[in-house]
Short mmCIF file of N, CA and C in Angstrom, two decimals:
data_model
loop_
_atom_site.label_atom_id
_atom_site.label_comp_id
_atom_site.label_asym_id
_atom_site.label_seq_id
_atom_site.Cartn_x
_atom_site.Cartn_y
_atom_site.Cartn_z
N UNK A 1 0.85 -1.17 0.00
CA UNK A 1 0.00 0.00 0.00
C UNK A 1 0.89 1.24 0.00
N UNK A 2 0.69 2.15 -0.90
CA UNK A 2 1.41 3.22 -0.88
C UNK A 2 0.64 4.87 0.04
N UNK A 3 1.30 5.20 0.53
CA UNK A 3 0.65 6.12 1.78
C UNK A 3 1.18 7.76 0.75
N UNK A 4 0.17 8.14 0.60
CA UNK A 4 0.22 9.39 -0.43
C UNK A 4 0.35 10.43 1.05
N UNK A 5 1.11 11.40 0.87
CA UNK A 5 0.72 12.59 1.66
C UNK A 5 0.66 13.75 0.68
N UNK A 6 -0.62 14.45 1.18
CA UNK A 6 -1.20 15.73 0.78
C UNK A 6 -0.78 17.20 1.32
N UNK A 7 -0.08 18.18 0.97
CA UNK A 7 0.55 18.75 1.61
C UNK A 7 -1.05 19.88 1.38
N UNK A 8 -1.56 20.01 2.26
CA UNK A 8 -2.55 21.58 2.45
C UNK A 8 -2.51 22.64 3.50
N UNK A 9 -3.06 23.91 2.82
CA UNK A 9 -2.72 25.10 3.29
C UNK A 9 -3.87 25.17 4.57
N UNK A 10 -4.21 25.51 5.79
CA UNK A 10 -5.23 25.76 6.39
C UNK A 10 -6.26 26.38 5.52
N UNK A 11 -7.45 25.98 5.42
CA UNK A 11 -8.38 27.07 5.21
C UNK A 11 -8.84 28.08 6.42
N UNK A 12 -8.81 29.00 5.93
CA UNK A 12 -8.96 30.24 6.87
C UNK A 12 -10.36 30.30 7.17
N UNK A 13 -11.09 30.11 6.90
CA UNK A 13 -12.86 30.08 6.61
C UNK A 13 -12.94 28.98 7.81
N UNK A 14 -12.72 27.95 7.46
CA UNK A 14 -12.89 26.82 8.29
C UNK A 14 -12.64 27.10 9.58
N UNK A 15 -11.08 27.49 9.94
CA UNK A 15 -10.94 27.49 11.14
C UNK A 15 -11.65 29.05 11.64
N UNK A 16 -11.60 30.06 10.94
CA UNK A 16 -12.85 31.22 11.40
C UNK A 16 -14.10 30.51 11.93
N UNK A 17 -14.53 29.65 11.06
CA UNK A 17 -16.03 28.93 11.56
C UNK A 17 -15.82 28.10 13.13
N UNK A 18 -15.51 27.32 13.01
CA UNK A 18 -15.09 26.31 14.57
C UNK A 18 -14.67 27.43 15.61
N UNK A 19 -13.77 28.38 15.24
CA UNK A 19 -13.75 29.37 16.22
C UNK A 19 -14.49 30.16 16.92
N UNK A 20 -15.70 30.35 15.58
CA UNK A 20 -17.10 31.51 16.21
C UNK A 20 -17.51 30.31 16.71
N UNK A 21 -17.85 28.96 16.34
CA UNK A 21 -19.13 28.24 17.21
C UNK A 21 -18.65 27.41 18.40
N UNK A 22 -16.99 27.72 18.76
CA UNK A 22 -16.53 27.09 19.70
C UNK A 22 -17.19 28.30 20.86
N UNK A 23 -16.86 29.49 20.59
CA UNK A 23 -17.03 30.84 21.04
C UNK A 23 -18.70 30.69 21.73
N UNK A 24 -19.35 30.27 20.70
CA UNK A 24 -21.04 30.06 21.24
C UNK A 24 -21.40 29.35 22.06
N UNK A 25 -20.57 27.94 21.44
CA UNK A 25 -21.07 26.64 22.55
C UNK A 25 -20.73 27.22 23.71
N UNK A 26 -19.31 28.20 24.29
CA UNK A 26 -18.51 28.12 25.55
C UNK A 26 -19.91 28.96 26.35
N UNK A 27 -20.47 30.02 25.60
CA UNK A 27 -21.67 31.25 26.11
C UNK A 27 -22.63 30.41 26.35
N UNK A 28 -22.79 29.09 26.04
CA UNK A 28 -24.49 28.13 26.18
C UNK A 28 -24.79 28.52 24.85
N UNK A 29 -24.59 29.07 24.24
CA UNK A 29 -25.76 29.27 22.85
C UNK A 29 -26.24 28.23 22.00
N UNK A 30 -25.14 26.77 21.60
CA UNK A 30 -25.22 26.08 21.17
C UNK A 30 -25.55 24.73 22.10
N UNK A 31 -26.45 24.12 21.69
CA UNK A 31 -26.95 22.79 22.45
C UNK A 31 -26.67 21.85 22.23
N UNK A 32 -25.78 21.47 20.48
CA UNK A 32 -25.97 20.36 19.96
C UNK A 32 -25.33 20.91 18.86
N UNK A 33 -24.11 19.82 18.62
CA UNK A 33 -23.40 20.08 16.97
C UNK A 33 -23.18 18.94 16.60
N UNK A 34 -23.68 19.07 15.67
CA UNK A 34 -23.05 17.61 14.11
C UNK A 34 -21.37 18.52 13.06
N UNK A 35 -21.01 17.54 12.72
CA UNK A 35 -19.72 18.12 11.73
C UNK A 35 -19.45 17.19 10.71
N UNK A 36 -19.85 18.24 9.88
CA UNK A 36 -19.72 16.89 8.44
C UNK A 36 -17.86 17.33 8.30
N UNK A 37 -17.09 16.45 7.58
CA UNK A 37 -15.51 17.23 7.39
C UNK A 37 -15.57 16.84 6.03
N UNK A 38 -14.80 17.22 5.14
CA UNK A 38 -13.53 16.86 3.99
C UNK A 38 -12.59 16.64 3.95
N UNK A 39 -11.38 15.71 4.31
CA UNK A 39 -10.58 15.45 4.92
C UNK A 39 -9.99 15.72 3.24
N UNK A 40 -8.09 15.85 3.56
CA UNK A 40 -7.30 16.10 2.80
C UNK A 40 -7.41 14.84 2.12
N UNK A 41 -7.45 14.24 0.41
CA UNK A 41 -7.53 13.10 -0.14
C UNK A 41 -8.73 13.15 -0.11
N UNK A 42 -9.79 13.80 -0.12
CA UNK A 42 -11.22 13.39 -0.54
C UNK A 42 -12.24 12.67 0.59
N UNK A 43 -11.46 12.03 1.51
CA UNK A 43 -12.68 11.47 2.72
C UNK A 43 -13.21 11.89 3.17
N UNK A 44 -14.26 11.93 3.78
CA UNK A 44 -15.65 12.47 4.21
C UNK A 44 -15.31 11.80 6.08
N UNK A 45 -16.21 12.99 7.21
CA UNK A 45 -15.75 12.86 8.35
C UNK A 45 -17.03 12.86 9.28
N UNK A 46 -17.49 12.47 9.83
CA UNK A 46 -18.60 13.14 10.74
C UNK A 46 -18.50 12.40 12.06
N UNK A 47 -19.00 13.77 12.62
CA UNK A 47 -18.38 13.50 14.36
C UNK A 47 -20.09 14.49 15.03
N UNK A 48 -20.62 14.05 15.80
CA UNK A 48 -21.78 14.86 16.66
C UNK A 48 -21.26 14.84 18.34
N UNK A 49 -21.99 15.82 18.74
CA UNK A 49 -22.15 16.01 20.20
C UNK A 49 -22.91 14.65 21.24
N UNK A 50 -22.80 15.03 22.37
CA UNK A 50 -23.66 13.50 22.83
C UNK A 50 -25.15 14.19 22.73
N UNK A 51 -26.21 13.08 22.48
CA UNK A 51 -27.71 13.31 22.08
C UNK A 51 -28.16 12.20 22.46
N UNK A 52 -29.42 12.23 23.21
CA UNK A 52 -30.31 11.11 23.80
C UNK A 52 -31.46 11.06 22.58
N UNK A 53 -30.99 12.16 21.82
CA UNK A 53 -32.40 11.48 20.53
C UNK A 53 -31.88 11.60 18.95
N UNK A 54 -31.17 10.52 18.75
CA UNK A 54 -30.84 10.39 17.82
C UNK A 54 -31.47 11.34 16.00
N UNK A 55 -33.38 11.05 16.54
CA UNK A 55 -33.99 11.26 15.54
C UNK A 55 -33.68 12.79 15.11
N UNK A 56 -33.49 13.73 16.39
CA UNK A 56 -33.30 15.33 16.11
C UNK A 56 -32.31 15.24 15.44
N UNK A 57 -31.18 14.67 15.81
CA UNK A 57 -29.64 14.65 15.19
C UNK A 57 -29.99 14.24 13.61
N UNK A 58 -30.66 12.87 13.36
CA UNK A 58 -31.11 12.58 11.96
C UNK A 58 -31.18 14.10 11.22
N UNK A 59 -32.61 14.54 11.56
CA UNK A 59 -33.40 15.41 11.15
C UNK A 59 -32.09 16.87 11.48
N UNK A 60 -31.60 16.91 11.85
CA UNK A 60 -30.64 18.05 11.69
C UNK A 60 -29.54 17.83 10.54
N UNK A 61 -29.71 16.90 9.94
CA UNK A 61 -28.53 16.47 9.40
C UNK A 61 -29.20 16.64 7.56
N UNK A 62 -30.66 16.34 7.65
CA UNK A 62 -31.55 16.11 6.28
C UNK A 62 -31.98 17.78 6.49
N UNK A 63 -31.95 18.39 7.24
CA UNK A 63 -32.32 20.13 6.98
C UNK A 63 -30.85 20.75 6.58
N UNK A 64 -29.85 20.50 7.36
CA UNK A 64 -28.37 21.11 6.47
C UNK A 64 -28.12 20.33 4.97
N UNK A 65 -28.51 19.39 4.78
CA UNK A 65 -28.47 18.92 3.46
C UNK A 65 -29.52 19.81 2.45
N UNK A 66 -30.85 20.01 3.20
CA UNK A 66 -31.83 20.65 2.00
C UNK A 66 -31.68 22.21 2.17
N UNK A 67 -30.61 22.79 3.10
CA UNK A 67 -30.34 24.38 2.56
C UNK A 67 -28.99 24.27 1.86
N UNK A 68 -27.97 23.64 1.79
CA UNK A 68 -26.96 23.51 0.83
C UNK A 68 -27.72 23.13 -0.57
N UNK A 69 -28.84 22.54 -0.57
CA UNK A 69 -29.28 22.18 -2.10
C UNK A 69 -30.14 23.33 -2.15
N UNK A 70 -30.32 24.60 -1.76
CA UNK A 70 -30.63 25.79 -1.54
C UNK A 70 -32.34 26.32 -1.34
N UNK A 71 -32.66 24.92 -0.90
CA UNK A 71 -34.11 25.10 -0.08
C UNK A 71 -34.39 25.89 1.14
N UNK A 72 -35.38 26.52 0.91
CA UNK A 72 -35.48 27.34 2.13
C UNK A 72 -36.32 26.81 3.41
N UNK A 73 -35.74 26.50 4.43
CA UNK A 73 -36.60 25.15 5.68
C UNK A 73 -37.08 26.54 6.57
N UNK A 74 -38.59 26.18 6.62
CA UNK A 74 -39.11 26.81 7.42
C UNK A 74 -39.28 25.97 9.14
N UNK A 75 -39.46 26.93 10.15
CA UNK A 75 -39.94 25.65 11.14
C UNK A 75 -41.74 26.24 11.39
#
């Protein structure tokens, strides 16, 4: 097996983002995070918070999917 390494630059965006919602969770603002990633080489990552109801976590996960496909989710 040959072990490729990917040499990448930080994205600045990214770590701006984790920074504001690290910033929120620390204030209480945030209750609950899912994290989809892109890992360097194309892999896909996902990591959530602890949750006693899976189904919200589901359903949080199929509403960030239908505003990236640029639907507008009402509640």
């Amino acid at each position: 097996m040959n072990i490729v390494k990917i040499d990448a630059k930080p994205n600045e965006s990214v770590i701006t983002l984790l920074k504001e919602c690290l910033e929120q969770a620390e204030r209480g603002e945030i209750v609950r995070v899912g994290i989809i990633a892109e890992l360097t080489g194309g892999e896909w990552q996902t990591a959530f918070s602890a949750s006693a109801d899976k189904r919200v976590d589901a359903a949080m996960m199929i509403e960030l999917a239908m505003r990236r496909l640029g639907f507008l989710v009402e509640r």
